[in-house]
Short mmCIF file of C-alpha atoms in Angstrom, two decimals:
data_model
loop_
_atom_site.label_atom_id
_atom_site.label_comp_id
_atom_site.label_asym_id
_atom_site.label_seq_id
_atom_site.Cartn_x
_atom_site.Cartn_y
_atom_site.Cartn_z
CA UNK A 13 123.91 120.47 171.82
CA UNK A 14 126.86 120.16 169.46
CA UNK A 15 129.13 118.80 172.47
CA UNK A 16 126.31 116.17 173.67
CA UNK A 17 125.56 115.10 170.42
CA UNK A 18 129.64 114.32 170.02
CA UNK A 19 129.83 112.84 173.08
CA UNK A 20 126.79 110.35 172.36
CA UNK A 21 128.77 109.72 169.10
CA UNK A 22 131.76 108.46 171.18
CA UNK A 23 129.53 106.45 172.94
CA UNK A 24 127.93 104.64 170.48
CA UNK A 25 131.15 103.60 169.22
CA UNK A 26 132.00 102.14 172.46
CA UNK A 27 129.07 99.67 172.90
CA UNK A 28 130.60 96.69 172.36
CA UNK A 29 133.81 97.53 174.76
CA UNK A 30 135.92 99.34 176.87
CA UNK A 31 137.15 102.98 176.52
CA UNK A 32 141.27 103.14 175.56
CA UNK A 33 143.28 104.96 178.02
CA UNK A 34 143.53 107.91 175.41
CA UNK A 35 139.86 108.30 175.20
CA UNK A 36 139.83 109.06 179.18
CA UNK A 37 142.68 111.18 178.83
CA UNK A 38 141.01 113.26 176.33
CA UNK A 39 137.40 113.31 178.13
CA UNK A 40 135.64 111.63 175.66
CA UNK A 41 134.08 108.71 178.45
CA UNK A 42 131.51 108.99 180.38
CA UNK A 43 131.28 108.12 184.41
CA UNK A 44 132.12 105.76 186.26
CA UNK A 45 134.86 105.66 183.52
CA UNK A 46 135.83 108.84 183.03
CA UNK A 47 139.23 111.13 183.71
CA UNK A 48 137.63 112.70 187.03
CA UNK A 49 137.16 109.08 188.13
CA UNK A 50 140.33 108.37 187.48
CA UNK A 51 141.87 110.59 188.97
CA UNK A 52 140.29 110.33 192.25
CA UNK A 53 141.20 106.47 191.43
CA UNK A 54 144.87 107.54 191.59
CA UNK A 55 144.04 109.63 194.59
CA UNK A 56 143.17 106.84 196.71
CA UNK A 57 146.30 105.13 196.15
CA UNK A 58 148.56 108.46 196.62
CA UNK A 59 149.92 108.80 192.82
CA UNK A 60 147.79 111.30 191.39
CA UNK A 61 151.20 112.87 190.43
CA UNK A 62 151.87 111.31 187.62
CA UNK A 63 148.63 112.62 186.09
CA UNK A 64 149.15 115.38 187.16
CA UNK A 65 152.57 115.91 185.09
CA UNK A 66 151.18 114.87 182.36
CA UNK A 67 148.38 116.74 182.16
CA UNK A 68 150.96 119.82 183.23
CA UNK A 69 153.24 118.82 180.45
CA UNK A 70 150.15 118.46 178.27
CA UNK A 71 149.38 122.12 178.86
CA UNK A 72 152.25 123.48 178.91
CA UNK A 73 153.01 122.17 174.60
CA UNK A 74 149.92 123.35 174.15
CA UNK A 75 151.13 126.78 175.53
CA UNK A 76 154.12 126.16 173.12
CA UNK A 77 151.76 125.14 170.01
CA UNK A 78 149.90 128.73 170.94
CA UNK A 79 152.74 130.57 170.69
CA UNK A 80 154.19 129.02 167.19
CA UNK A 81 151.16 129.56 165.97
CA UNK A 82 150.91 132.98 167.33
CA UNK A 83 154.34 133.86 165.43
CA UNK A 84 153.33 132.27 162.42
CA UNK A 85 149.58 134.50 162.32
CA UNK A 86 151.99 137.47 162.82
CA UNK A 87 153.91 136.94 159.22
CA UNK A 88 156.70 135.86 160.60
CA UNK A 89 158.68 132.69 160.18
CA UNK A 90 159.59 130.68 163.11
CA UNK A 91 163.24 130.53 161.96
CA UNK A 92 163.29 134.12 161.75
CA UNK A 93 161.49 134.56 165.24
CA UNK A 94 163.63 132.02 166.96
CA UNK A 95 166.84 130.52 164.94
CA UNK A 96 168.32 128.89 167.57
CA UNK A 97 164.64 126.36 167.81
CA UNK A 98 164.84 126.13 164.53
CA UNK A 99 168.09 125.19 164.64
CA UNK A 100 167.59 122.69 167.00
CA UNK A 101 164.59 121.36 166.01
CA UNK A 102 166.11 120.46 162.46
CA UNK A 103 169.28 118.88 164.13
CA UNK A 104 167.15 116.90 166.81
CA UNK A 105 163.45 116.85 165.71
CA UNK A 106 160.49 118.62 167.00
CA UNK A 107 156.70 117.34 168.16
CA UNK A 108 155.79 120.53 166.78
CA UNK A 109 157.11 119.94 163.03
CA UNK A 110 153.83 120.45 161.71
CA UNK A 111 153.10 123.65 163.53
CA UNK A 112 156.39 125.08 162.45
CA UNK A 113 156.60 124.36 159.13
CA UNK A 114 159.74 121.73 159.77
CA UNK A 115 159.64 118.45 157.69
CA UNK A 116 157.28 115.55 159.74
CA UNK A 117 160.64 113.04 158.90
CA UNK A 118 162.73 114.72 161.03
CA UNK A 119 165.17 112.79 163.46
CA UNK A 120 162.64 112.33 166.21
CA UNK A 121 159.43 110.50 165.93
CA UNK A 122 156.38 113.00 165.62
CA UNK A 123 154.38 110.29 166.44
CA UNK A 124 153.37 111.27 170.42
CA UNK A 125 150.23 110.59 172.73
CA UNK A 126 149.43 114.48 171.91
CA UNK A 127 149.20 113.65 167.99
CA UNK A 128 147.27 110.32 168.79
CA UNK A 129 144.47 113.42 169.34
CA UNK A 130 141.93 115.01 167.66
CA UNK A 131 142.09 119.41 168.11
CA UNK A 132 138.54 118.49 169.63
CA UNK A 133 140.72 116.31 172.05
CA UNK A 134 143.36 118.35 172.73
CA UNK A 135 140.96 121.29 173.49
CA UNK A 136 139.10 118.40 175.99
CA UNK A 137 142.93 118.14 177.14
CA UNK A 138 143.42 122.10 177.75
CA UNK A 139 140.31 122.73 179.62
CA UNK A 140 141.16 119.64 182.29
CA UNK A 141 144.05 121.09 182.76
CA UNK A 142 142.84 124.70 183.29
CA UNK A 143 139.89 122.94 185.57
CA UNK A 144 143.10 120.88 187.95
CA UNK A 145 144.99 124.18 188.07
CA UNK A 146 142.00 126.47 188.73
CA UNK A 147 141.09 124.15 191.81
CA UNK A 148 144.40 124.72 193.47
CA UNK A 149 145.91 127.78 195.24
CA UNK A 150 149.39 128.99 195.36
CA UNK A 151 150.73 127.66 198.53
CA UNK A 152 151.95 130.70 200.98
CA UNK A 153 155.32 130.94 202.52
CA UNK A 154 156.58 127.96 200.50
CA UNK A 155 160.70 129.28 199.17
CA UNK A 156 161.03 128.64 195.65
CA UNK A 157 164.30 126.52 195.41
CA UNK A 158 166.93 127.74 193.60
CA UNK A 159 170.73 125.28 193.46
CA UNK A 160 173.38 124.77 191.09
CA UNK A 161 174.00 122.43 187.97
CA UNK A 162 175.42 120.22 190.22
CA UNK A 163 172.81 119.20 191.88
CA UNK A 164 172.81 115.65 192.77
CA UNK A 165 169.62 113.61 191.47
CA UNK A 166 170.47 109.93 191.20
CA UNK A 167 171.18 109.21 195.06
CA UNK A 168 168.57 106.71 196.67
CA UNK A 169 170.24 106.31 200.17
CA UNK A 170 167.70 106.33 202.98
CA UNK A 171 169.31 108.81 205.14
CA UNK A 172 169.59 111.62 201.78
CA UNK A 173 167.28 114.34 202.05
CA UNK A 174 166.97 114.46 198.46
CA UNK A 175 166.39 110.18 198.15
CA UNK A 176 164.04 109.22 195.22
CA UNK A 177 161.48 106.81 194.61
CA UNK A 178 161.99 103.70 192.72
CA UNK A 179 158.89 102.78 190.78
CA UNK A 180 156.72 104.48 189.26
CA UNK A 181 153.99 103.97 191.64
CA UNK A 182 155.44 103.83 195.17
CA UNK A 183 156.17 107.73 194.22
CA UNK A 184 157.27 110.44 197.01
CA UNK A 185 157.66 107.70 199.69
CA UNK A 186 153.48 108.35 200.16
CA UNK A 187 151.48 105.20 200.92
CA UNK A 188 148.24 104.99 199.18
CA UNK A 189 145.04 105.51 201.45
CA UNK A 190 141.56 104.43 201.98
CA UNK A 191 140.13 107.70 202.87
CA UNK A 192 140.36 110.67 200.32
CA UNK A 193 141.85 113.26 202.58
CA UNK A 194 142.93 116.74 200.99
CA UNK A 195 146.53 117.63 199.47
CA UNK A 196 148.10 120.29 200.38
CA UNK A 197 147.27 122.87 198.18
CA UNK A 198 149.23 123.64 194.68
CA UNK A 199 150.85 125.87 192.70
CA UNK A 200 148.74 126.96 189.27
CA UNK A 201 150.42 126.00 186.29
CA UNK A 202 148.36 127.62 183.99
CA UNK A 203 149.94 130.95 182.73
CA UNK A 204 146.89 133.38 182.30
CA UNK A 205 147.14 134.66 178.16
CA UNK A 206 146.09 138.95 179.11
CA UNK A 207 148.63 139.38 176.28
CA UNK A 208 150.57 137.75 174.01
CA UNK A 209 152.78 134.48 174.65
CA UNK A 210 156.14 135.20 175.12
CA UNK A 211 159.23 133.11 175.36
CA UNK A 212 159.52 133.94 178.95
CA UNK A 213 156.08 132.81 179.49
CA UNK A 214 157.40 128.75 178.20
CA UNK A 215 160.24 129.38 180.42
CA UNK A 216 158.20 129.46 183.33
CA UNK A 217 155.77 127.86 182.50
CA UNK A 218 158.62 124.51 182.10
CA UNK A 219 160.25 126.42 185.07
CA UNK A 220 157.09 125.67 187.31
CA UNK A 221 156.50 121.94 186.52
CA UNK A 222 160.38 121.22 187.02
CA UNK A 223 160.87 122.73 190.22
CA UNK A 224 157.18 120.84 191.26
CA UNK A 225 157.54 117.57 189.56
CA UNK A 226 161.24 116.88 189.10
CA UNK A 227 163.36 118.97 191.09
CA UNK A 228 164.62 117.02 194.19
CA UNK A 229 165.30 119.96 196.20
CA UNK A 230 162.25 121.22 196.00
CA UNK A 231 160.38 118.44 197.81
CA UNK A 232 160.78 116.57 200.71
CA UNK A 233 160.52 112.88 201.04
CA UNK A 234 157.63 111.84 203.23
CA UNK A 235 155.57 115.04 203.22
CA UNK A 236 152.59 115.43 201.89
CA UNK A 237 153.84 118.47 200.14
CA UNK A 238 156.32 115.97 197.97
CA UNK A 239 155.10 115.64 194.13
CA UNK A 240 158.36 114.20 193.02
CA UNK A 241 157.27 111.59 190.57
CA UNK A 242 159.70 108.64 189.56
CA UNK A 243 161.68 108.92 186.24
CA UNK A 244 164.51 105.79 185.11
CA UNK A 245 167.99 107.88 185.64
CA UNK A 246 167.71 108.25 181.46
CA UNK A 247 165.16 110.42 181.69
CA UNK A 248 165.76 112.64 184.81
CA UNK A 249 166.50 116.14 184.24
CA UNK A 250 169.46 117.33 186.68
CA UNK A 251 168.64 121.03 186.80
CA UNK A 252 166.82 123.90 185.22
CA UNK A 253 169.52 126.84 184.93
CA UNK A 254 167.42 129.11 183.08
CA UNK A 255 165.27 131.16 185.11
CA UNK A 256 162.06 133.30 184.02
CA UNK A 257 162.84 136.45 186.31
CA UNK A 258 165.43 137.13 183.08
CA UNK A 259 165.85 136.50 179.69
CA UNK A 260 168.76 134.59 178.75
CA UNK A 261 171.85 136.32 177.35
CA UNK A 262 174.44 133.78 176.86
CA UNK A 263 175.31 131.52 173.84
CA UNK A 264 174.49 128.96 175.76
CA UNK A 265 171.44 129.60 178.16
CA UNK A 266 169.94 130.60 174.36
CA UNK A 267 171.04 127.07 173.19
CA UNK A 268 169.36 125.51 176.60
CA UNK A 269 166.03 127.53 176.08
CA UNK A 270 165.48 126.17 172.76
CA UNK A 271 165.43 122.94 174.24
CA UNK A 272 162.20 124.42 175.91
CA UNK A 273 159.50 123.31 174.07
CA UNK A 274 160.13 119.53 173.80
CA UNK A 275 162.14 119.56 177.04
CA UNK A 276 159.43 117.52 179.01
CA UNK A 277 158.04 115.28 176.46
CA UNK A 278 159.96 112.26 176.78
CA UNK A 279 159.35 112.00 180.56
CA UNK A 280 155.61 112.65 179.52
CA UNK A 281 155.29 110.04 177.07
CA UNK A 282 156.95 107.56 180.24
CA UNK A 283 154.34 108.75 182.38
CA UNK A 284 151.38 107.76 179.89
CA UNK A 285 152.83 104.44 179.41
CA UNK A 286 153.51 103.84 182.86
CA UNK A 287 150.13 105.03 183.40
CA UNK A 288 148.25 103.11 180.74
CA UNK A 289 150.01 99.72 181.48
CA UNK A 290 149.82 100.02 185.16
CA UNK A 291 147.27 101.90 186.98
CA UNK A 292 144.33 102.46 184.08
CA UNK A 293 144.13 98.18 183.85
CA UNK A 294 143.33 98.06 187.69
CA UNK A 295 140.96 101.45 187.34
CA UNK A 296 138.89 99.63 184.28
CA UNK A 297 138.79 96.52 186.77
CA UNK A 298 137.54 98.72 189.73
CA UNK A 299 134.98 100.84 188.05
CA UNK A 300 134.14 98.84 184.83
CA UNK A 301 133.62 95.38 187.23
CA UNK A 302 132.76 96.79 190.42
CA UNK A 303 130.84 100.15 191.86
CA UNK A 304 132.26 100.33 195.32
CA UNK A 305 134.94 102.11 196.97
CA UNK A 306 137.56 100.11 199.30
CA UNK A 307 135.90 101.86 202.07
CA UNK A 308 132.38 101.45 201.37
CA UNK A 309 133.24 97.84 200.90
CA UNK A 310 135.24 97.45 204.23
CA UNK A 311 132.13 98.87 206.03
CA UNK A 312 130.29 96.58 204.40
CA UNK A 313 132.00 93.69 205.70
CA UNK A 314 132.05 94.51 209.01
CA UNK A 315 128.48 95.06 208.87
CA UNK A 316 128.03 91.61 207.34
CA UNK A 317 130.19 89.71 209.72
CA UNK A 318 128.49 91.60 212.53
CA UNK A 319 124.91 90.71 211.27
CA UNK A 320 125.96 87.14 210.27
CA UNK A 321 127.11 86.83 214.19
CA UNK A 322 123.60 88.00 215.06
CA UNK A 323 122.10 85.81 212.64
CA UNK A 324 123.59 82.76 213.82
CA UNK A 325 123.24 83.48 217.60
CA UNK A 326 119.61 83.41 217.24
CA UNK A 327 119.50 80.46 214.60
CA UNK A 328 121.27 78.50 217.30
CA UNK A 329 119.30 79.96 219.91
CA UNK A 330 115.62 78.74 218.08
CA UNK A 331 117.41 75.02 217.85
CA UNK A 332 118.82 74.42 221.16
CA UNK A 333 116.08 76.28 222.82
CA UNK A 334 113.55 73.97 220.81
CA UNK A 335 111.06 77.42 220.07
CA UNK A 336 108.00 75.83 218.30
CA UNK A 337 106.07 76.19 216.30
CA UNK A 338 109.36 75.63 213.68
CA UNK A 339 107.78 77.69 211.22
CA UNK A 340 109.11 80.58 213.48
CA UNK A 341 112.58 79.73 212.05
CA UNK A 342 111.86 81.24 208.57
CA UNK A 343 112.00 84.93 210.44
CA UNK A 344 115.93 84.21 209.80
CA UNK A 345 115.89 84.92 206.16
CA UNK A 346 116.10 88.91 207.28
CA UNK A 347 119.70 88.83 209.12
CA UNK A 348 120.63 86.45 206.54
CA UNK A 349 119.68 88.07 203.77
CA UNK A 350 121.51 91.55 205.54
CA UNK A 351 124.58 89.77 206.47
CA UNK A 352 124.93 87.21 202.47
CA UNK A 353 124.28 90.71 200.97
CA UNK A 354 126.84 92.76 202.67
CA UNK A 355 129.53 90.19 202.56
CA UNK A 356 128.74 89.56 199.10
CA UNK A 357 128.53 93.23 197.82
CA UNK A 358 132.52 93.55 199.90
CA UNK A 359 133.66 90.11 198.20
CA UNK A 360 132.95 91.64 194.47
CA UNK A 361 132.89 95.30 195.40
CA UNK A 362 130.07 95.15 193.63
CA UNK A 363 125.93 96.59 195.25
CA UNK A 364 123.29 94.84 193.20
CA UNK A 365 121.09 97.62 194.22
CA UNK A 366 122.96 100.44 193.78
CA UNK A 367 123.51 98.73 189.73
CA UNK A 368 119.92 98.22 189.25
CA UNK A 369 119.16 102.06 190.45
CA UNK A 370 122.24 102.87 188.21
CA UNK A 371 124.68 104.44 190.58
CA UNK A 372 128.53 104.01 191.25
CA UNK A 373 130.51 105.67 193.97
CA UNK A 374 132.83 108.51 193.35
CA UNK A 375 134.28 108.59 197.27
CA UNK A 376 133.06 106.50 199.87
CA UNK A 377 129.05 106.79 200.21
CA UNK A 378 129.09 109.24 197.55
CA UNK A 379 127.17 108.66 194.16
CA UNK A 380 127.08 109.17 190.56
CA UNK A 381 125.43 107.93 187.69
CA UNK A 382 126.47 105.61 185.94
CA UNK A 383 126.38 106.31 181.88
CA UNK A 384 128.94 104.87 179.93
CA UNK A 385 126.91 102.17 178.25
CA UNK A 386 129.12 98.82 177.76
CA UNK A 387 130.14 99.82 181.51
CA UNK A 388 126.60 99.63 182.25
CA UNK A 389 125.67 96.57 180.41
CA UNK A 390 128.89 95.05 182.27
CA UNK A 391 127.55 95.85 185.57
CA UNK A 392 124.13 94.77 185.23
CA UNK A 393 125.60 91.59 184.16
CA UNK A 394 127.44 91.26 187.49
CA UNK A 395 124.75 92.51 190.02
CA UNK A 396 122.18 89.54 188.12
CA UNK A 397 125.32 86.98 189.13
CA UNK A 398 125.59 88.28 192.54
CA UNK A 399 122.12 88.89 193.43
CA UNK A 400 121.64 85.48 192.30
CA UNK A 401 124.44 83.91 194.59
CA UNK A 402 123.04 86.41 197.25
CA UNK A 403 119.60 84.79 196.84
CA UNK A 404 121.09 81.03 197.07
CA UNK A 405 123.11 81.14 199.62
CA UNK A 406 120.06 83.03 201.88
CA UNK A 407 117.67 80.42 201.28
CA UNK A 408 119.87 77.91 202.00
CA UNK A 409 121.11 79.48 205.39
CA UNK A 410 117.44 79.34 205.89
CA UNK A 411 116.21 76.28 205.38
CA UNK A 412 119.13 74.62 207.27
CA UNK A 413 117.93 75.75 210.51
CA UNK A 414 114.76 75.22 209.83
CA UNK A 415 115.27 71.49 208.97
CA UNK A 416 117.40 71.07 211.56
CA UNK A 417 115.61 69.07 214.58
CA UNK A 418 115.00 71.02 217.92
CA UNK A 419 117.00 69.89 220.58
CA UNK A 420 116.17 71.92 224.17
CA UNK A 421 119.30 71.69 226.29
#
């Protein structure tokens, strides 16, 4: 009761507009705009990817924030536990200041897309990512792939195996699709807590979403197995030396797994903005404006131009055959009014009747409700406009032919 009385709260605060692009992310909307919409919204154009990094990245600092907090319930200090974080974190700044007890003013801006969040968010947060990784399976026979520091990242020649895409949302050489066909199945990324967090559990936990996400030997351009997502050559990470079969030993693979923790959140805060100023703008259009998929609406025109055809054979038909009495001629409202509606509903992707029963469509011919209230309000709006046009351009279809003078050839 708690939860739905929250979640009308966050509601009510939205009636007058549109939810933010952090609000989805954190599941506090409501279909058709919410983060399972939008995500099969990304689906359909083949870059699910990029949410799907972030919401890896966003579990795996939370992962982080449960073991610093972990160390700190334990009595110990996080410098003591691990100096050579602490170290770091001082030098270079941390997003976790707060949770370790390092001054907020550090170096690097605190200020992320994770602190933007309520805990009530960032729990929201946790469980979709533990809900993504729970629906996927480890994918059999597939090599884990292992290469040197040397690595080369940065080549985009056609003919290199290990080519990379160049925007953001033209990702893995994968062209978007109308029908929501199955990906091959994933690796979880969700570390199971049986015991406590260890620092071998954030190495692979980082090792996992590298080796899926940014590692171009580990994916191969064109298949549908490829979850490379696009990074600026700033902000690609050319290899992941440490490995979480062993703990590191050296000076330096203990300088490189302090890095750990923070490792991933620049190329996650990219992603968000990418995300938000890109593909969330042309989701709000498609769900908050429109209730249709592109291949409900496709069907939908080909039914209306086949109808129309149909309509106007037999319009033509009544006139040159001069069929009396002319009253007879009003029988064409019904292909009309089939073929106006159809070609209407594809034109603004947009059912009047599916509106006024308050459903929106999730995949092609499948339903939902509809419940996020200034998306509602938005929608009625439309389906008065285009049930209105609808009804216009029917009756005048109509009484066209039957004005028109018979004429028997």
């Amino acid at each position: 009761m708690d939860d739905q009385r929250q979640q009308d709260d966050w509601a009510n605060s939205r009636k007058n507009r549109l939810p933010s692009f952090t609000e989805v992310l954190s599941r506090r909307t409501r279909p058709p705009v919410d983060l399972f919409m939008f995500y099969l919204f990304l689906q359909r154009e083949g870059s699910e990817d990029m949410l799907d990094f972030w919401l890896d990245v966003q579990q795996h600092e939370n992962l982080c924030r449960a073991y610093f907090k972990d160390v700190r319930k334990s009595g110990r200090t996080i410098k003591d536990d691990w100096p050579q974080y602490w170290d770091y974190a001082r030098r270079r700044g941390s997003i976790y200041g707060t949770v370790v007890g390092i001054n907020p003013d550090a170096k690097r801006s605190t200020a992320s897309t994770g602190e933007l969040l309520s805990e009530q968010d960032k729990r929201n947060l946790a469980a979709a990512g533990d809900e993504k990784a729970a629906a996927g399976s480890t994918s059999p026979g597939r090599p884990t792939p292992v290469f040197s520091d040397h690595t080369r990242v940065n080549s985009t020649s056609p003919n290199d195996p290990y080519a990379r895409s160049t925007t953001p949302f033209s990702l893995s050489g994968r062209t978007p699709t109308l029908f929501n066909l199955k990906r091959a199945s994933r690796a979880p990324t969700v570390i199971p807590r049986s015991a406590a967090i260890t620092r071998q559990d954030l190495i692979a936990s980082a090792e996992r979403i590298y080796f899926r996400y940014l590692s171009p030997a580990g994916n191969t351009v064109n298949s549908p197995e490829n979850h490379e997502i696009y990074l600026p050559p700033s902000l690609r990470i050319h290899s992941f030396p440490l490995s979480s079969a062993q703990e590191p030993r050296s000076q330096n693979e203990q300088s490189l797994m302090a890095q750990i923790p923070d490792i991933f959140h620049a190329q996650k805060e990219y992603c968000f903005r990418a995300m938000e100023q890109d593909a969330f703008p042309r989701f709000l259009r498609a769900k908050a404006f429109g209730n249709l998929t592109p291949v409900s609406a496709l069907v939908r025109l080909i039914a209306g131009l086949l109808i129309l055809w149909i309509g106007l054979a037999t319009a033509f038909s009544l006139v040159f055959l001069d069929v009396t009495p002319k009253s007879k001629r009003f029988w064409l409202f019904l292909p009309f009014s089939f073929a106006i509606y159809f070609l209407i509903a594809h034109q603004y992707e947009l059912d009047p009747l599916m509106v006024f029963m308050g459903m929106s469509e999730t995949t092609p011919f499948r339903t939902l409700q509809i419940r996020e209230p200034y998306v509602k309000k938005l929608l009625l709006g439309r389906a008065v406009w285009v049930s209105f046009l609808i009804t216009s351009f029917v009756v005048a279809l109509t009484l066209l032919f039957w004005a028109v003078p018979g004429h028997r050839l």
